[in-house]
Short mmCIF file of C-alpha atoms in Angstrom, two decimals:
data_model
loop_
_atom_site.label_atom_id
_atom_site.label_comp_id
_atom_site.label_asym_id
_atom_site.label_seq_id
_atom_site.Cartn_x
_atom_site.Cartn_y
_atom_site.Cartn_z
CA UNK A 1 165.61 120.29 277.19
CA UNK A 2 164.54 123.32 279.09
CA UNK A 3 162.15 125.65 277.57
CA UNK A 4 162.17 129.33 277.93
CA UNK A 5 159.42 131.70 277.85
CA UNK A 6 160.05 132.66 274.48
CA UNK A 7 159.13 128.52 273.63
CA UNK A 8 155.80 128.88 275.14
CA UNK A 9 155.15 132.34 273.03
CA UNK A 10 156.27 130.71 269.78
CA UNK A 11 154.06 127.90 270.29
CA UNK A 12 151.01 129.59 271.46
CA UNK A 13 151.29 132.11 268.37
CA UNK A 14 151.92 128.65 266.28
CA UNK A 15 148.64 127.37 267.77
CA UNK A 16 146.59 130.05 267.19
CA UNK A 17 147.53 130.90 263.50
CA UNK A 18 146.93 127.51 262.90
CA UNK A 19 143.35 128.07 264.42
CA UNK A 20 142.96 130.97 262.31
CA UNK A 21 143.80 129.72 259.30
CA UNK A 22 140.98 126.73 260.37
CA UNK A 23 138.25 129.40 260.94
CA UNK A 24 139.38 131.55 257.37
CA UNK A 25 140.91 134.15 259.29
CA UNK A 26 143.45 136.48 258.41
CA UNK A 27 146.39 135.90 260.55
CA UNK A 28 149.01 138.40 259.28
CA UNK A 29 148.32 140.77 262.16
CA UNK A 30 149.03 138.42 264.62
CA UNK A 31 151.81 136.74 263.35
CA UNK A 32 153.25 140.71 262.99
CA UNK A 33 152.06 140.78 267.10
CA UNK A 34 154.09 137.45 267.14
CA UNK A 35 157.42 138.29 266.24
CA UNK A 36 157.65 141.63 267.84
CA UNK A 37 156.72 140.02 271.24
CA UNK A 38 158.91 136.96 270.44
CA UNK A 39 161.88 139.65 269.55
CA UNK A 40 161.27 141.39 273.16
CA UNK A 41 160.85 138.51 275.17
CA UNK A 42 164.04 136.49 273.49
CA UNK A 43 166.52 139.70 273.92
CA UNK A 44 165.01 141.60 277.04
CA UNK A 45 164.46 144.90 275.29
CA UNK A 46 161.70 146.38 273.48
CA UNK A 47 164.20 148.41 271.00
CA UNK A 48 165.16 144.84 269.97
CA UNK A 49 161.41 143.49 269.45
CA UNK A 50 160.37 146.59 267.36
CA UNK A 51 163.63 146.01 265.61
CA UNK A 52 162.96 142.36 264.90
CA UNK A 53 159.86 142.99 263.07
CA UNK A 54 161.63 144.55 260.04
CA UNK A 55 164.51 141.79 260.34
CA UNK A 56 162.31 139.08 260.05
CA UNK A 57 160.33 140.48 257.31
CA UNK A 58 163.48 141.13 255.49
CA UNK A 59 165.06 138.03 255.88
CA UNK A 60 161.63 136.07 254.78
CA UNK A 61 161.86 137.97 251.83
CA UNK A 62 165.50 137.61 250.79
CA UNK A 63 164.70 133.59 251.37
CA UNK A 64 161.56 134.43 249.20
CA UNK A 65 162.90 136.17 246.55
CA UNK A 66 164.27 133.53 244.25
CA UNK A 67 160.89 132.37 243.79
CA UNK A 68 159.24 135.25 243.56
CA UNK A 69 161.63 136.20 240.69
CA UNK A 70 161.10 133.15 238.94
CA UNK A 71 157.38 133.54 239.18
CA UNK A 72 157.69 137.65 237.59
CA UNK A 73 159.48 136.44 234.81
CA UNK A 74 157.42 133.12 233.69
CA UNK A 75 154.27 135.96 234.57
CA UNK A 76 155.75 138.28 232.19
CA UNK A 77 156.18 135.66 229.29
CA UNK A 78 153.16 134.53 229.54
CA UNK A 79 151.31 137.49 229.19
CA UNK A 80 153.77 138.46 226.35
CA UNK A 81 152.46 135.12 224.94
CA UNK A 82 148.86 135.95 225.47
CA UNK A 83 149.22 139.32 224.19
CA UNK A 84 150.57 138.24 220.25
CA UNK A 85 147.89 134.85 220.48
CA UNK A 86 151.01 132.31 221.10
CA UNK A 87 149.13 130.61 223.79
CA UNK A 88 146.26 129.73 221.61
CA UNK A 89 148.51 128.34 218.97
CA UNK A 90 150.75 126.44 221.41
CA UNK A 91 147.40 124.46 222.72
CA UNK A 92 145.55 124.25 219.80
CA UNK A 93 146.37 120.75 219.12
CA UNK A 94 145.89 119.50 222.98
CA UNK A 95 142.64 121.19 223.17
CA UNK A 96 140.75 118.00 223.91
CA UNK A 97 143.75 116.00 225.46
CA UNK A 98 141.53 116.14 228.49
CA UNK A 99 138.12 115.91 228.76
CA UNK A 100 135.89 116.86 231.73
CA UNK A 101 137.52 118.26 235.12
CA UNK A 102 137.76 114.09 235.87
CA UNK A 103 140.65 113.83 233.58
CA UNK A 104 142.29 117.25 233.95
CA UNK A 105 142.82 116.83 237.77
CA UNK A 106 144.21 113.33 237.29
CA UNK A 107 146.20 114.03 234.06
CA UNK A 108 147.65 117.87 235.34
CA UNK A 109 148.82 115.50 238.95
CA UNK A 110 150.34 113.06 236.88
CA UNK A 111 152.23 115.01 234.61
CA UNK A 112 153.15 117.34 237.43
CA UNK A 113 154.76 114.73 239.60
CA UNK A 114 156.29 113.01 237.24
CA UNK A 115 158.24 115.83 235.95
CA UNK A 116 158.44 117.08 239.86
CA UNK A 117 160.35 113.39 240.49
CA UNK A 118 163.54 114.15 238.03
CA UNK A 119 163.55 118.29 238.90
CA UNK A 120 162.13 118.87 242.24
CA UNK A 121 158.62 120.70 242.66
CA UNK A 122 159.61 124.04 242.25
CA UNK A 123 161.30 124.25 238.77
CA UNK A 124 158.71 121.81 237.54
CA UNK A 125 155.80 124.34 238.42
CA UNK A 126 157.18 126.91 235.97
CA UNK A 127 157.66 123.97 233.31
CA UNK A 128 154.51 122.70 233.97
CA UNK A 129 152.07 125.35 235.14
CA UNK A 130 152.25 127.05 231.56
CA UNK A 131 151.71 124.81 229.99
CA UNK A 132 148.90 122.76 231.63
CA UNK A 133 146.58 125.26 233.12
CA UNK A 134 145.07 126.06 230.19
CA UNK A 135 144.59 122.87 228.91
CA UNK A 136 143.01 121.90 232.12
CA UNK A 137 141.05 124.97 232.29
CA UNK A 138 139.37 124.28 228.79
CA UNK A 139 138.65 121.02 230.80
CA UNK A 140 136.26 122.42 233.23
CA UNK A 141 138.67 122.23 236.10
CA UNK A 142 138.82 125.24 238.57
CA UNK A 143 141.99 127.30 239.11
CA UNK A 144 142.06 125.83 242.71
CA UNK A 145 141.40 121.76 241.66
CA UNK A 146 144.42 122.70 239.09
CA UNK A 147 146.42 123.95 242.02
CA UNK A 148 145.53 121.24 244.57
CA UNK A 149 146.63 118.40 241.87
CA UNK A 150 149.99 120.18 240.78
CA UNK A 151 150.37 120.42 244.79
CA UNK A 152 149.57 117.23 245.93
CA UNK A 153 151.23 115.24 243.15
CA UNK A 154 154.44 117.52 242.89
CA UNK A 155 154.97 119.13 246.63
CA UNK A 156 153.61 116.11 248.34
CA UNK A 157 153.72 112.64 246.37
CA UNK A 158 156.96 113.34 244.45
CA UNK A 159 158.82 115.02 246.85
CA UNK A 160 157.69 112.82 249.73
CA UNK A 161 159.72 109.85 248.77
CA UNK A 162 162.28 111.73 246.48
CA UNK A 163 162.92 108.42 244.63
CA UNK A 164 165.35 110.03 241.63
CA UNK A 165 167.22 112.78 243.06
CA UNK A 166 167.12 110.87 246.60
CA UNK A 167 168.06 113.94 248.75
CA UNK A 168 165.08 113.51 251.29
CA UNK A 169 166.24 109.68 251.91
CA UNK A 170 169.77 110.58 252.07
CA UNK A 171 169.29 112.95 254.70
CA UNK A 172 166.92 110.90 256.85
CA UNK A 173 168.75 107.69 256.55
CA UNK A 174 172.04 109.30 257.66
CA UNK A 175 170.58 110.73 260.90
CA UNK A 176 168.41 107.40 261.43
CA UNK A 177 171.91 105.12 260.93
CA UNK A 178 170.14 103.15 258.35
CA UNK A 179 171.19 102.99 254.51
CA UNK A 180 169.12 105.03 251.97
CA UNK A 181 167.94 101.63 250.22
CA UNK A 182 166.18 100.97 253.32
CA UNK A 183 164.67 104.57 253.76
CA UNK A 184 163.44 104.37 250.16
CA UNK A 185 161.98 100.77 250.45
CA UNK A 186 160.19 101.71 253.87
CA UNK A 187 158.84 104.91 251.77
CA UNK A 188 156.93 103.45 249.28
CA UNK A 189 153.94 101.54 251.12
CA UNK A 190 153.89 105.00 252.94
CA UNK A 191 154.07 107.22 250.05
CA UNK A 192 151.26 105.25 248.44
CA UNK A 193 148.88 105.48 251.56
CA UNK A 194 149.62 109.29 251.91
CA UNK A 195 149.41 109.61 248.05
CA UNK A 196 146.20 107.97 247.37
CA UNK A 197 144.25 109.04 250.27
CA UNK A 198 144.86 112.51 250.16
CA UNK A 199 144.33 113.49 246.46
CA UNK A 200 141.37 111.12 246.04
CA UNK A 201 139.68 112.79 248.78
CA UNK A 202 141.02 115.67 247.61
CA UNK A 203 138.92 115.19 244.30
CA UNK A 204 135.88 113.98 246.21
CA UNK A 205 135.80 116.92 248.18
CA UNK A 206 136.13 119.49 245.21
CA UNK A 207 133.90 117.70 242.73
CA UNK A 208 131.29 118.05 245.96
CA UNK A 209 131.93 121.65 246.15
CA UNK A 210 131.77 122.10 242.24
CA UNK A 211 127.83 120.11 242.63
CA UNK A 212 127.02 122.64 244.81
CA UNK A 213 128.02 125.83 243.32
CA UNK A 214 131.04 126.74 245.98
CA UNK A 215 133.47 126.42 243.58
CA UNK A 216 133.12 127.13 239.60
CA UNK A 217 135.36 126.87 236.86
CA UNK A 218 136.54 129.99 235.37
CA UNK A 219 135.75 130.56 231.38
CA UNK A 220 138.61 130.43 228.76
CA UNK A 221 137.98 132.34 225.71
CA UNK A 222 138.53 130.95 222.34
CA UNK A 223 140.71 132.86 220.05
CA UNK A 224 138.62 133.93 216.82
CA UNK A 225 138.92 132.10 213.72
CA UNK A 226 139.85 134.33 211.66
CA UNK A 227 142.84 135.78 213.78
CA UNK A 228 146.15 136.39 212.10
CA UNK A 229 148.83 135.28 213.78
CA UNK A 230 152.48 136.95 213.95
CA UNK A 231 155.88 135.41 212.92
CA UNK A 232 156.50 135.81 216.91
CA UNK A 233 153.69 133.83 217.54
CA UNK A 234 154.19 131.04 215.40
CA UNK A 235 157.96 130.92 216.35
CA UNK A 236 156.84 131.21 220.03
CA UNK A 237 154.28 128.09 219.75
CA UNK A 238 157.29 126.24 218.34
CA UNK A 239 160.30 127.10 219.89
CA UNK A 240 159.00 127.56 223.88
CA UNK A 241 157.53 124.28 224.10
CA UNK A 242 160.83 123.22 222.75
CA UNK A 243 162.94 124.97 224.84
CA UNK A 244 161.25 123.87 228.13
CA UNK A 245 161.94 120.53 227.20
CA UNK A 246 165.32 120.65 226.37
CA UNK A 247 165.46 123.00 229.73
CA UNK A 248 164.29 119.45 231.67
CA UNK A 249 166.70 117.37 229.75
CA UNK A 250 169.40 119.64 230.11
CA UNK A 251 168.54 119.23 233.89
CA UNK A 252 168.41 115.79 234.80
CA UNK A 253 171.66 115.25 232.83
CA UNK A 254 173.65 118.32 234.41
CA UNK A 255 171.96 116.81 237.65
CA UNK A 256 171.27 120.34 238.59
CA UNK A 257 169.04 120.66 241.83
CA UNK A 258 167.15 123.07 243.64
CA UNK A 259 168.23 126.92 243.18
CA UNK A 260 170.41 125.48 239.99
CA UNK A 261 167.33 123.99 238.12
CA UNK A 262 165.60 126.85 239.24
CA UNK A 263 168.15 129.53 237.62
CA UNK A 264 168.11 127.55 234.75
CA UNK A 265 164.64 127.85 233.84
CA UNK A 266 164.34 131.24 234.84
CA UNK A 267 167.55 132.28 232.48
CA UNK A 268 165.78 130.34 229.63
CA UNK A 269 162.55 132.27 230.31
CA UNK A 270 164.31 135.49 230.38
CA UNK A 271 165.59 134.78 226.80
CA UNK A 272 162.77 134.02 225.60
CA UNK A 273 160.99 136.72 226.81
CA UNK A 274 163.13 138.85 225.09
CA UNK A 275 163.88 137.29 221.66
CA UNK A 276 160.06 137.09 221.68
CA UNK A 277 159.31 140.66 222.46
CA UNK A 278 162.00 141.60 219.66
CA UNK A 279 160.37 139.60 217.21
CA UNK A 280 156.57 140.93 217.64
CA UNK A 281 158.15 144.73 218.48
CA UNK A 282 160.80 145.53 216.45
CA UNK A 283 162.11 148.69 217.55
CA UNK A 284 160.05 149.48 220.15
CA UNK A 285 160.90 146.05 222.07
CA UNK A 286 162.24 147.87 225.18
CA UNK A 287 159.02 149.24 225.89
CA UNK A 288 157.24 145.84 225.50
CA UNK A 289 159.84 144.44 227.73
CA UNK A 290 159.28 146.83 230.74
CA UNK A 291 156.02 146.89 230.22
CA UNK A 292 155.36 143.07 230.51
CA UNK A 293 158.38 142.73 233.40
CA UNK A 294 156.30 145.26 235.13
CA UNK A 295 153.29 143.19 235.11
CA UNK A 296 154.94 140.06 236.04
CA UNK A 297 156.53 142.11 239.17
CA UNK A 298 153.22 142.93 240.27
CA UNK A 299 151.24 140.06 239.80
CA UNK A 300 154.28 138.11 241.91
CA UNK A 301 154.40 140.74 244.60
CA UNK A 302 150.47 141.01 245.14
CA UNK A 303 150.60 137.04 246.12
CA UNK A 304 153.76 137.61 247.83
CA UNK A 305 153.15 140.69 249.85
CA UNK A 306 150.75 138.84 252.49
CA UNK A 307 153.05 135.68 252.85
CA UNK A 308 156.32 137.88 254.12
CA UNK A 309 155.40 138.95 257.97
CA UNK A 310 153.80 135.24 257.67
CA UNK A 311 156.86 133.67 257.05
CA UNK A 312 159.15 136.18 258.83
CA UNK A 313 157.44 134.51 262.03
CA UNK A 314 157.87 131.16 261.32
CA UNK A 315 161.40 131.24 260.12
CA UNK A 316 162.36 131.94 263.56
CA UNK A 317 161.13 128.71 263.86
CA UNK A 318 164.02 127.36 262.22
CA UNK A 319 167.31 126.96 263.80
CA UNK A 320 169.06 127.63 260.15
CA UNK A 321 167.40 131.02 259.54
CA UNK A 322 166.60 132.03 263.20
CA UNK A 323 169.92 133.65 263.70
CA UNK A 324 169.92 136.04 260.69
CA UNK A 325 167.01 137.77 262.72
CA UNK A 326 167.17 137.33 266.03
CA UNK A 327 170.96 137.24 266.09
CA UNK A 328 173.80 134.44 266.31
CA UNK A 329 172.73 131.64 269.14
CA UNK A 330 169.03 132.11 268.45
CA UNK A 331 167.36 128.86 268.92
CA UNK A 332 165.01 127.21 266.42
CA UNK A 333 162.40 127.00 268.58
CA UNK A 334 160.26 124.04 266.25
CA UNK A 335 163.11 122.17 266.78
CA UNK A 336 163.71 122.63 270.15
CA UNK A 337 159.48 121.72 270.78
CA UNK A 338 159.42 118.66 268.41
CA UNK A 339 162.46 117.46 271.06
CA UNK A 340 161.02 118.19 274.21
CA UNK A 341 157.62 116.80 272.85
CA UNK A 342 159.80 113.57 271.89
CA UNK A 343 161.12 113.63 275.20
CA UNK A 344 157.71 113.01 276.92
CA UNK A 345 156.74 109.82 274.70
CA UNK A 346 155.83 107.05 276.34
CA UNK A 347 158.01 103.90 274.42
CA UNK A 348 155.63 101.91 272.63
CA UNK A 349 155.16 101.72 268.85
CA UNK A 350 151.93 103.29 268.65
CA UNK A 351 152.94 106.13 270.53
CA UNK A 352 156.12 107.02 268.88
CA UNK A 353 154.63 106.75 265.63
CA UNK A 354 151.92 108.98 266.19
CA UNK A 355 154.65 111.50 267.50
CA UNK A 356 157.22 110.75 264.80
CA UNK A 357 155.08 112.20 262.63
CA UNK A 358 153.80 114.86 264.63
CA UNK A 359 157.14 116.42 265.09
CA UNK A 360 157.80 116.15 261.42
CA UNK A 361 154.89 118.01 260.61
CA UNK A 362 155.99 120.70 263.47
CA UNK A 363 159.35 121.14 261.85
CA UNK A 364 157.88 121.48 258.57
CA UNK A 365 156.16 124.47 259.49
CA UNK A 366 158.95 126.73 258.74
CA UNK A 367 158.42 126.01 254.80
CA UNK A 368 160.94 123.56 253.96
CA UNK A 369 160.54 120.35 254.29
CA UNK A 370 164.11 119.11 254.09
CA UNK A 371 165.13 121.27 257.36
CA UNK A 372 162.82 118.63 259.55
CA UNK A 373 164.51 115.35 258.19
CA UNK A 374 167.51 115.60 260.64
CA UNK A 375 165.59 115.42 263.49
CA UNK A 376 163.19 112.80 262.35
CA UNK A 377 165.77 110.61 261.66
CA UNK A 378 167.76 110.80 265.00
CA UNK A 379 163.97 110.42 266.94
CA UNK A 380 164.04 107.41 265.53
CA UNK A 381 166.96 106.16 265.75
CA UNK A 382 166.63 107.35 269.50
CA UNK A 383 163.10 106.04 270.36
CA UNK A 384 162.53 103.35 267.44
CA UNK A 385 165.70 101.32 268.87
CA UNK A 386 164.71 100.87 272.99
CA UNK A 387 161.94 99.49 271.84
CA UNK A 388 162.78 97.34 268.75
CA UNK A 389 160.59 98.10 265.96
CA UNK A 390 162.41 99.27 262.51
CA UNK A 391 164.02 102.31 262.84
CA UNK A 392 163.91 102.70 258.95
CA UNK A 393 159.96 102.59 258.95
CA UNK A 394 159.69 104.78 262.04
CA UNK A 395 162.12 107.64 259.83
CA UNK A 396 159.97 106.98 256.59
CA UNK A 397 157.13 107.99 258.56
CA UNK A 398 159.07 111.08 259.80
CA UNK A 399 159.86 111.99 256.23
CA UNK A 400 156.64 111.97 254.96
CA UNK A 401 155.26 114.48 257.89
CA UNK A 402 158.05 116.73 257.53
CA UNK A 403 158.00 116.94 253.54
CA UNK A 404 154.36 116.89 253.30
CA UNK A 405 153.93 119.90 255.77
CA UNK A 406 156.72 121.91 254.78
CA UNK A 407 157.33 120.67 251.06
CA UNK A 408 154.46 123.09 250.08
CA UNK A 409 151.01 121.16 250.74
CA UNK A 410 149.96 122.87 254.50
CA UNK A 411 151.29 125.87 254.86
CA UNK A 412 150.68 129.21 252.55
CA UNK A 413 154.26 130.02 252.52
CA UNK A 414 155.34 126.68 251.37
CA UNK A 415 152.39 126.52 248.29
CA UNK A 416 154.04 130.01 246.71
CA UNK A 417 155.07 128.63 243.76
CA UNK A 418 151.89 127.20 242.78
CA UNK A 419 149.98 129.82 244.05
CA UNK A 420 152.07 132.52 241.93
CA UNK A 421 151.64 130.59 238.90
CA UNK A 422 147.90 129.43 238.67
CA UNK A 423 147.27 133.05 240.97
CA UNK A 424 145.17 131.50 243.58
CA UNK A 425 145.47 132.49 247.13
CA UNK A 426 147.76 129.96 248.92
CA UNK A 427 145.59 130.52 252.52
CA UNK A 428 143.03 128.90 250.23
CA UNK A 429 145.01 126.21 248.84
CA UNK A 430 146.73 125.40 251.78
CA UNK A 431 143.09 125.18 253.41
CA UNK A 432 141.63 122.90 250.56
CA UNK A 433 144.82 120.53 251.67
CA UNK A 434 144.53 120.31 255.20
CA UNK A 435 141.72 118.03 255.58
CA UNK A 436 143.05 115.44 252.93
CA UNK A 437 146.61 115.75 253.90
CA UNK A 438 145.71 115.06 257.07
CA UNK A 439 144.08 111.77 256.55
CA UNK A 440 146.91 110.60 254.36
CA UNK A 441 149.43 110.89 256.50
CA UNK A 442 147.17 109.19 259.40
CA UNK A 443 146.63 106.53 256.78
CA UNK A 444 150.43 106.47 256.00
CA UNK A 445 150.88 106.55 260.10
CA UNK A 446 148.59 103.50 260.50
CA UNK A 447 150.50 101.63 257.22
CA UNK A 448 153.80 101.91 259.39
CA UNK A 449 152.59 100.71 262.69
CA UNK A 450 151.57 97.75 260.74
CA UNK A 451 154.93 97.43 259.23
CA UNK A 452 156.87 98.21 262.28
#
């Protein structure tokens, strides 16, 4: 594969955001820098460059925007539910379901990828997040240990080997030529080394940082004793709880995915919202109701705002998107570097493990961790067979560095939904993951050598 000089741009702006990121810098500016020089170079003409900067920041945010819908409208229930004391009621009897930040971490993970495993990560962060956050709050865990365990479990351990809904596997066993069986059953040794590693040191690392003062957990207040609560609020306590779980079930046996689970919850929220706001307002509903959408709008946009140009540079990354902004034959140019990195691999199984994985993690980088499985699979297929070790092992290990990385766990515009929901900043989560994402996949990387 020959690379152009547009390659080498992409991949030195790729290197030095991830620097920046490293060293807590902000790195909007130069991913903005990024795609306008990227836009020149590609097309020849500096009309086209200036041009590309708006087209990349509007496609990132039509590929954005069913999330951050989702996110405005859960936002503006819950602070409808906050507002007429529903919350309080609703957790009142889980109060002390965990206790100390030990339990909440574990407990909030567990929950979060088990419910991630039959819905996908996404729609189970608006089932979930509501839900648990305060509970785990009350428990003395930070906003940020809450979002690194709903990340880690859902976005990474869930996801990663996609045992229910099996659409990671079925992808990466169809471009390795193996059967899914053998994809899932190479994933699990490899899902369990990435799993473990990275969210127990995960935990180590922010129960260090809580011992030292760097991070704190925030205070809940207690609703007074003596409150009176609403008809709204009781029904609300009763019937939202409900109605997210018979939102799940409704899911797993519709065997709705993705965007469809996703416009499921968000159309259950919606009614909610408003039966609730009818209920507590009477009459004067419609102002509640644009009053609370209009706070859920802004709270999604402020977290979404900075993540836009971000994204808008590393879509272009992507041979799916890369067109719709730099025009039709655009290449992905992740794609096109994972190859010609591939192409340069010495064939031994050391070697072509350690850059199995590498590329996946490359091709995650433009937020979705599915759009790296393709090309996983056929490197192994392509180097695993020459020199004889299993190809299914080789495109398990693929899987887990392209769904890891781009699945949501490394990169701020893959984290968004867990980020909009617990309102931490996702450069902050994603940077509280690197380290112990890291180490599990090198664990999961040395598991498969092993195995190979």
């Amino acid at each position: 594969m020959t690379l152009t000089p547009s390659h080498w741009i992409y991949l030195a702006v790729v290197v030095l955001v991830i620097i920046g990121m490293a060293m807590r810098r902000g790195v909007i500016p130069l991913c903005i820098l990024g795609t306008f020089v990227l836009g020149w170079v590609y097309s020849g003409h500096f009309v086209f460059g200036v041009q590309t900067l708006f087209n990349a920041s509007m496609t990132s945010a039509s590929v954005l925007l069913e999330i951050i819908l989702i996110i405005a409208i859960m936002i503006a229930l819950l602070r409808l539910l906050e507002h007429i004391g529903a919350d309080q009621l609703l957790l009142r009897p889980f109060r002390n379901l965990f206790r100390g930040p030990g339990m909440a971490f574990w407990g909030t993970g567990v929950i979060k990828g088990i419910v991630s495993a039959f819905v996908w990560p996404t729609p189970a962060t608006m089932i979930v997040g509501p839900m648990m956050i305060p509970i785990a709050l009350r428990a003395g865990l930070p906003i940020l240990g809450i979002a690194m365990a709903m990340n880690l479990f859902g976005h990474g351990i869930a996801l990663s080997g996609d045992f229910v809904i099996q659409g990671a596997p079925k992808l990466t066993s169809a471009a390795a030529g193996v059967t899914v069986m053998d994809i899932m059953r190479a994933s699990v040794p490899l899902v369990i080394a990435t799993g473990l590693v990275s969210t127990v040191l995960a935990y180590l690392l922010l129960r260090r940082d809580m011992r030292r003062g760097r991070i704190s957990a925030e205070a809940v207040p207690e609703a007074p004793a003596e409150r009176v609560y609403s008809f709204a609020a009781r029904f609300a306590a009763i019937v939202v709880p409900l109605a997210f779980l018979a939102t799940i079930a409704a899911t797993i046996a519709l065997g709705l995915r993705g965007g469809d689970a996703t416009a499921l919850i968000g159309g259950v929220s919606l009614l909610l919202f408003l039966i609730i706001a009818f209920l507590e307002h009477g009459l004067t509903a419609y102002e509640a109701v644009m009053r609370y959408l209009q706070a859920g709008f802004t709270f999604s946009i402020r977290i979404f705002a900075p993540v836009i140009p971000i994204a808008g540079f590393f879509f272009m990354g992507s041979p799916d998107v890369a067109p719709q902004i730099l025009g039709k034959g655009a290449p992905g140019y992740l794609f096109d570097l994972g190859k010609a990195l591939a192409a340069h691999v010495p064939l031994s199984a050391v070697p072509v493990a350690i850059i199995v994985v590498l590329v996946g993690v490359i091709a995650g980088l433009d937020g979705s961790g599915f759009s790296g499985l393709v090309l996983v699979g056929t490197l192994a297929q392509a180097l695993g067979t020459p020199i004889g070790v299993n190809v299914a092992v080789l495109a398990a290990l693929g899987q887990m560095g392209s769904v890891w990385s781009g699945g949501g766990t490394l990169v701020p515009w893959g984290v968004l939904d867990i980020a909009g929901v617990t309102g931490c900043s996702p450069e902050d989560l994603t940077r509280r993951n690197f380290l112990p994402v890291i180490c599990g996949l090198a664990a999961a990387t040395v598991v498969a050598i092993v195995m190979m």
